[in-house]
Structure formats: structure tokens, C-alpha cells
PDB file of C-alpha atoms in Angstrom:
ATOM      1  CA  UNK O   1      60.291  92.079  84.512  1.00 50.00           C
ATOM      2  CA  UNK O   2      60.361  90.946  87.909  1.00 56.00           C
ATOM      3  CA  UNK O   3      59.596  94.107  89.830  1.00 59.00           C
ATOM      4  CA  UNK O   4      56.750  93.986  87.592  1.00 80.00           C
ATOM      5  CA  UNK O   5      55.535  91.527  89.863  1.00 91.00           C
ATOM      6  CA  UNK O   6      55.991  93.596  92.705  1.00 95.00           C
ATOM      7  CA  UNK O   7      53.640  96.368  93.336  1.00 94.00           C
ATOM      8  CA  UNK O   8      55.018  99.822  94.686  1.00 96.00           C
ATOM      9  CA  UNK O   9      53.420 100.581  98.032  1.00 97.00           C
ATOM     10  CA  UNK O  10      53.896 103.442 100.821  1.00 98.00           C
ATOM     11  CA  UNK O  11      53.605 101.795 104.372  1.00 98.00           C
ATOM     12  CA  UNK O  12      53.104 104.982 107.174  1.00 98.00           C
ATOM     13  CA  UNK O  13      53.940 104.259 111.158  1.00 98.00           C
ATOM     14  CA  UNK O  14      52.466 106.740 112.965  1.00 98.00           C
ATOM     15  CA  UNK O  15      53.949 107.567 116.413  1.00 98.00           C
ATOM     16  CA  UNK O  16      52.624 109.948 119.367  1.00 97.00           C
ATOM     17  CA  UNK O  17      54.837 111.921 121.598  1.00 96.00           C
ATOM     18  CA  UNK O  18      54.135 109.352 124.651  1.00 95.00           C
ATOM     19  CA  UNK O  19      55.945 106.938 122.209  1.00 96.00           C
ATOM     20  CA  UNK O  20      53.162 104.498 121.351  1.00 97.00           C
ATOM     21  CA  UNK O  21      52.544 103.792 117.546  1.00 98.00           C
ATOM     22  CA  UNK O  22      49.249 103.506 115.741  1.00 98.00           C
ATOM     23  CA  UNK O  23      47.907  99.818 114.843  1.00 97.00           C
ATOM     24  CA  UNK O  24      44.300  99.636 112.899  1.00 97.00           C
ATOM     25  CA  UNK O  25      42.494  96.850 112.555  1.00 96.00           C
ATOM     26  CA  UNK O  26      41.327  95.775 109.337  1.00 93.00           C
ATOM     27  CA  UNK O  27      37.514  95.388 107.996  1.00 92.00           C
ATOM     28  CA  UNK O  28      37.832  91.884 107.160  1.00 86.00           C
ATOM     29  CA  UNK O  29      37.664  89.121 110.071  1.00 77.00           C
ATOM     30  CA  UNK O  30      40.618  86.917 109.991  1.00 76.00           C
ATOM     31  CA  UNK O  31      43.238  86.063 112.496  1.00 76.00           C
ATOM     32  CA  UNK O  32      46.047  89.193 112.688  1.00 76.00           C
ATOM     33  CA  UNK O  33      44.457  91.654 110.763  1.00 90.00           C
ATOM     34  CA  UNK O  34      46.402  94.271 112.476  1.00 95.00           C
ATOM     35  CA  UNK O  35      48.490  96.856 110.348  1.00 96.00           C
ATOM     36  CA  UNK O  36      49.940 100.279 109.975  1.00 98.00           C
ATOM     37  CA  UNK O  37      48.379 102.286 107.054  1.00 98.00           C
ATOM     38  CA  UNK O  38      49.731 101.271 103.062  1.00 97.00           C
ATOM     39  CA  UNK O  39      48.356 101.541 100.044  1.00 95.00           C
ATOM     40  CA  UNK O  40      49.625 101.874  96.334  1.00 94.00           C
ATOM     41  CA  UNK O  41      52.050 104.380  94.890  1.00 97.00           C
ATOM     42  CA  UNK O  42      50.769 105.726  91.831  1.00 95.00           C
ATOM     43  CA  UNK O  43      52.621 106.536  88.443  1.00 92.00           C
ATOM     44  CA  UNK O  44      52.748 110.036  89.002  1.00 94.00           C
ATOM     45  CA  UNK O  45      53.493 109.968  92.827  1.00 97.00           C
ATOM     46  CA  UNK O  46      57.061 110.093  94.911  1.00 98.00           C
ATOM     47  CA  UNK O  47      56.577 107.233  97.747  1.00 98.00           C
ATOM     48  CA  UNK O  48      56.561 110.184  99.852  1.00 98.00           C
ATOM     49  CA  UNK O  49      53.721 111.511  98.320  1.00 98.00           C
ATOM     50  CA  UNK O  50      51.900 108.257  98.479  1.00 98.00           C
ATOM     51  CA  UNK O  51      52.216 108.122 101.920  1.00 98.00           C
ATOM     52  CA  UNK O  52      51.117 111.656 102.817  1.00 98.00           C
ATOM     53  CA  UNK O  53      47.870 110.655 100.457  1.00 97.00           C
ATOM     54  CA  UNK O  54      47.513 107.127 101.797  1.00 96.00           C
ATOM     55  CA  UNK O  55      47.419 108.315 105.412  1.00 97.00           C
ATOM     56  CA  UNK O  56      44.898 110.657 104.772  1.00 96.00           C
ATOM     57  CA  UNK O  57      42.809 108.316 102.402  1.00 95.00           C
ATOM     58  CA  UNK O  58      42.799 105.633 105.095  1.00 95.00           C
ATOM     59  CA  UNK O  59      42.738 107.519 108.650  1.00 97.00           C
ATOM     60  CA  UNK O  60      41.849 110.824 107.319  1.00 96.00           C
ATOM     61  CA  UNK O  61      45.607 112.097 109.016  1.00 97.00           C
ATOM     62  CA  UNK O  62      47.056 115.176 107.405  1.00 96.00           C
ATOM     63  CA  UNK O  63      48.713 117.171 110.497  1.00 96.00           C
ATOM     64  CA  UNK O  64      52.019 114.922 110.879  1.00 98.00           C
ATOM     65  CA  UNK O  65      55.261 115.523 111.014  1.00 97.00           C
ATOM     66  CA  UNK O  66      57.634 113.481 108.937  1.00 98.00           C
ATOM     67  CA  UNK O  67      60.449 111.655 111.714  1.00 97.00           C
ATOM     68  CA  UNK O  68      62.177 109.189 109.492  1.00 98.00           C
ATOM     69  CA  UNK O  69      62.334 106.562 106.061  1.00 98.00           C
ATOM     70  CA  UNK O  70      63.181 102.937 106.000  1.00 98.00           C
ATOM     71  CA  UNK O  71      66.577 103.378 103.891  1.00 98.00           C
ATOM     72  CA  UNK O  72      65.451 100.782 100.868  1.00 97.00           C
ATOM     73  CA  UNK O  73      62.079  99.181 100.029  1.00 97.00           C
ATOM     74  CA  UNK O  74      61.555  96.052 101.593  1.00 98.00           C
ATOM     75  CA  UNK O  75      59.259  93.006  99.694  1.00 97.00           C
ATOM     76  CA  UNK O  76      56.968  90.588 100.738  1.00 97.00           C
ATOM     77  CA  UNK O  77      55.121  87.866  99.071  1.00 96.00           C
ATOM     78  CA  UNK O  78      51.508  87.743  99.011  1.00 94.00           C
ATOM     79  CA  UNK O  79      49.530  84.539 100.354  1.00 92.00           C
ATOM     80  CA  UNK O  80      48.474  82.106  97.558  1.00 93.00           C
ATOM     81  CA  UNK O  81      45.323  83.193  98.620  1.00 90.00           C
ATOM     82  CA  UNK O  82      46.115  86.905  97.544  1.00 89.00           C
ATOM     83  CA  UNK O  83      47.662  85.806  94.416  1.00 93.00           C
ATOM     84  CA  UNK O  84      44.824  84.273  93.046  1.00 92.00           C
ATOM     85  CA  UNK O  85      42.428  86.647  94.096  1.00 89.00           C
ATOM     86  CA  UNK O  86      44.267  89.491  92.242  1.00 87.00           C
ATOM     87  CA  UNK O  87      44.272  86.860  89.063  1.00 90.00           C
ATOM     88  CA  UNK O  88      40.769  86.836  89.107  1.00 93.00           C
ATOM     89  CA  UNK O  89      40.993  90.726  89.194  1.00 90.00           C
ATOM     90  CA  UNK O  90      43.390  91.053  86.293  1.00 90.00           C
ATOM     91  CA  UNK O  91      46.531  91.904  88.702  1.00 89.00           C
ATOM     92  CA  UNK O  92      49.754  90.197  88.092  1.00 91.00           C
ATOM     93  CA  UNK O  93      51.236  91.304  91.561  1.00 92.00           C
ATOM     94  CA  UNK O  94      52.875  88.676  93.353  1.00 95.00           C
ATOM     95  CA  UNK O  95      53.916  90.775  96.194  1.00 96.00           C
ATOM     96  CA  UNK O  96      54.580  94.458  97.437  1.00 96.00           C
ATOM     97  CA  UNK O  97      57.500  96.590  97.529  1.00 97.00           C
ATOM     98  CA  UNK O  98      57.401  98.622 100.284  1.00 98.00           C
ATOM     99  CA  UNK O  99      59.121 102.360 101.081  1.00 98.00           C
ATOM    100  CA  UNK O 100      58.410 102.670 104.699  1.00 98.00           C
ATOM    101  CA  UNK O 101      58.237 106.349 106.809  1.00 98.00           C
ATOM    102  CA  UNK O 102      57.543 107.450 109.975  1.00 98.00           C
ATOM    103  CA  UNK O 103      55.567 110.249 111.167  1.00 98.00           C
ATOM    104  CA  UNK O 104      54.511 112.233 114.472  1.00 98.00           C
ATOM    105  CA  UNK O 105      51.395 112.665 115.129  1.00 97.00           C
ATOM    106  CA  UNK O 106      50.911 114.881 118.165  1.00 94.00           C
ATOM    107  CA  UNK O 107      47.240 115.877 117.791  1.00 94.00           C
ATOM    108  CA  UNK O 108      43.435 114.558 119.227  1.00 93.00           C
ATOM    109  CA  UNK O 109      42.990 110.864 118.418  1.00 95.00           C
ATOM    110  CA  UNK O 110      39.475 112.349 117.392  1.00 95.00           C
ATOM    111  CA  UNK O 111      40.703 113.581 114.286  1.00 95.00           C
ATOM    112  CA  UNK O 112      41.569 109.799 113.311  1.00 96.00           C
ATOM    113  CA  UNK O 113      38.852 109.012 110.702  1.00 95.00           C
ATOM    114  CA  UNK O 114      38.489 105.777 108.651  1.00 95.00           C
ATOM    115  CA  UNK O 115      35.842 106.670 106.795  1.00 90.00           C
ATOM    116  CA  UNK O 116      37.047 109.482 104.382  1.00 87.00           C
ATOM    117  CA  UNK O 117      37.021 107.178 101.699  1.00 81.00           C
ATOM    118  CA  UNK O 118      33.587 105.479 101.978  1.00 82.00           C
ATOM    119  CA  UNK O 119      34.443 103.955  98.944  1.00 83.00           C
ATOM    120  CA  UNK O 120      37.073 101.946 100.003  1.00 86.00           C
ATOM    121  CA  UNK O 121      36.849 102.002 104.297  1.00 91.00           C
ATOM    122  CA  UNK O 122      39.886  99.618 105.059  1.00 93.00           C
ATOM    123  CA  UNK O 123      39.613  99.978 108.743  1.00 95.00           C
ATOM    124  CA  UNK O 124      37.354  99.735 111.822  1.00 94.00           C
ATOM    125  CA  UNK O 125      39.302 100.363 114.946  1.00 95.00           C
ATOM    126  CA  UNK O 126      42.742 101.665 116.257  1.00 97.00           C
ATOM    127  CA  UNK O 127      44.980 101.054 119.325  1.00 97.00           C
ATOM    128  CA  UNK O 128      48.102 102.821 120.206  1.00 98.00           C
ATOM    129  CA  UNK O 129      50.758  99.769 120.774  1.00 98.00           C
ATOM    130  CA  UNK O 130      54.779  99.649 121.699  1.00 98.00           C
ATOM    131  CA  UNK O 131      56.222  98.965 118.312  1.00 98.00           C
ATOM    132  CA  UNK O 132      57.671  95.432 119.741  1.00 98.00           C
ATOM    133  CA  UNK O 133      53.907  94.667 119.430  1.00 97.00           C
ATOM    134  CA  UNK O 134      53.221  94.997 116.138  1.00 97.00           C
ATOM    135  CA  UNK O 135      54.631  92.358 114.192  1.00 97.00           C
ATOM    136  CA  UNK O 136      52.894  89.543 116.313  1.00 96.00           C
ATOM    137  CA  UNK O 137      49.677  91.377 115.444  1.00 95.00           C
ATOM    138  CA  UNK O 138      50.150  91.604 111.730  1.00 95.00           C
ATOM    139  CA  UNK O 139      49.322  88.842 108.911  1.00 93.00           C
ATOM    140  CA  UNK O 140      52.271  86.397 108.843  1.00 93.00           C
ATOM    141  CA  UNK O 141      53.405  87.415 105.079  1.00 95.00           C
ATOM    142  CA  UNK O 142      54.149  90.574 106.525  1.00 96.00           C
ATOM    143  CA  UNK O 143      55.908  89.623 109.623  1.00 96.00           C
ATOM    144  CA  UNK O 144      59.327  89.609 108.825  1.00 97.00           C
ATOM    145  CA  UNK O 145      59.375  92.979 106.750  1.00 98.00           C
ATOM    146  CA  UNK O 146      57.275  94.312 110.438  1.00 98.00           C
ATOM    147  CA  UNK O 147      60.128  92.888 112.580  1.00 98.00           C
ATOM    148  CA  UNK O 148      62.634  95.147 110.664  1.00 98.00           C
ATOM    149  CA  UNK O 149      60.561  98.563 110.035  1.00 98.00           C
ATOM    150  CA  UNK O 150      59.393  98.113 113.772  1.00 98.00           C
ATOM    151  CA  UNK O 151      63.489  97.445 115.196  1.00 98.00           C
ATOM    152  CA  UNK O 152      64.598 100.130 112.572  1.00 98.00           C
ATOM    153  CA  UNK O 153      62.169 102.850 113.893  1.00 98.00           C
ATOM    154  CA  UNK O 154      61.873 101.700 117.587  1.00 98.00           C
ATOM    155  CA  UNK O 155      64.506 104.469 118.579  1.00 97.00           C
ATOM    156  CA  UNK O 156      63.201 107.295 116.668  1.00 97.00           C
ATOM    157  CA  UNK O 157      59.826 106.406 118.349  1.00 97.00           C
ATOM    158  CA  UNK O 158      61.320 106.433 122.046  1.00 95.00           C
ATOM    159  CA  UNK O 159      63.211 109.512 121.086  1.00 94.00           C
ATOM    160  CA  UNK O 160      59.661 111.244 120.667  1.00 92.00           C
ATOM    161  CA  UNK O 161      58.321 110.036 123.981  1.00 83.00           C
ATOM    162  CA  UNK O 162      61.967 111.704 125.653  1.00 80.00           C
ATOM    163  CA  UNK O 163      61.123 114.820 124.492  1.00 82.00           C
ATOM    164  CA  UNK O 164      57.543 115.076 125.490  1.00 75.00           C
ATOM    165  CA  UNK O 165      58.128 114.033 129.116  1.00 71.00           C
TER     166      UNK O 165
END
């Protein structure tokens, strides 16, 4: 089944009220290892849910306030790369389905925590961007599916920074 092939993933933008959005940088050194937080919906999980956990699980985030969803799940292909990596690994998944939400986060940046999974620390630093700047930041697989999450919630973001000024 083709959507076999696709794994089920929860991608998170997280905006502040001056209207900037959060980018983390990834452990691993490569060019454009910028991203918003994502990670794997499991079989018992709404994407919702999954991105509530994820957030938490990767920035340690639990006080935000849902703003909007992506209205489908957008795909991308992995890298070759990827793909044979996840071979080795016993994975099958030739790409990632994506449910996309955005949330306000209107608290101290200090509460922004990377390592509350030490098992499986995915970042190392954050920045808060304009949303035009993500996609040039992000792996190139993922570009295209950034360009339309990042036009798609570019409004809701300014909205937030009009009402906090």
C-alpha cells in the first residue's frame, strides 16, 4: 500500500506574540539543518496528539495555545540517503506525511528545553525567524512542503504580533 510507504508525522510551528516563529537547529552537522519540531504519529495517537507530545518530547513546550492546522497532510520524499539508512534499520518509509499545526507560545524562551528526552536530543540551538525565512534554512527535501506551511500560516502568525502591540 502506498501510504505504507509514507510515514505519519506531526510537524509543530511555534509562533510568539511579536510574530517571529521558532527554528531549531538540528544535532547533526550538515548544510540546512534548520527545522520546526516533527516527529512520528503513533498508532494510538490523533496528529493532534502527536504534536502536543512531539513538542514537548523535543523542546520540552507544553504551555501553547493551539492557532491553526494545515487543512490536508502534505508529503515529501526522503533523500536516497535517508532511504537507505532506514533499510538498514528495517524501515520501509520512503517519505513522510505530514499534518501540520500552529501554536502560540507566549511564555520565557527559558522554558525551551531540548534535552527532555536525553535519549533521543534532536536539537542544539533555537532562533526566532520571520516565517519567509524558514524554508531557505531547511533541508531541500523539505523545501517545497516549508514554502506552503510557512505562506499558509504567515497571516495567522502576523495576526499574533497585531494583537500584542
Amino acid at each position: 500500500m502506498m501510504s505504507d510507504l509514507y510515514r505519519k508525522n506531526a510537524a509543530i510551528i511555534v509562533c510568539n506574540p511579536q510574530g517571529k516563529v521558532l527554528s531549531c537547529q538540528r544535532v547533526e552537522n550538515y548544510d540546512f539543518n534548520w527545522q520546526f519540531p516533527q516527529g512520528g504519529i503513533e498508532a494510538n495517537e490523533t496528529p493532534l496528539e502527536a504534536a502536543y507530545r512531539e513538542l514537548k518530547e523535543e523542546t520540552g513546550l507544553t504551555q501553547v495555545k493551539l492557532i491553526a492546522q494545515y487543512p490536508q497532510p502534505l508529503r515529501y520524499k526522503f533523500s536516497d540517503e535517508i532511504i537507505e539508512k532506514f533499510k538498514k534499520l528495517g524501515r520501509n518509509n520512503i517519505g513522510q506525511e505530514q499534518y501540520w499545526f500552529l501554536f502560540l507560545f507566549s511564555r520565557n524562551d527559558d522554558e525551551i528545553d531540548f534535552k527532555t528526552n536525553p535519549q533521543e536530543i534532536e536539537f542544539k540551538a533555537f532562533e526566532w525567524i520571520d516565517i519567509t525565512e524558514a524554508p531557505a534554512r531547511v533541508v531541500d527535501f523539505k523545501r517545497e512542503v516549508y514554502q506552503k506551511v510557512c505562506a499558509y500560516f504567515k497571516p495567522f502568525v502576523s495576526q499574533q504580533k497585531k494583537q500584542s502591540s
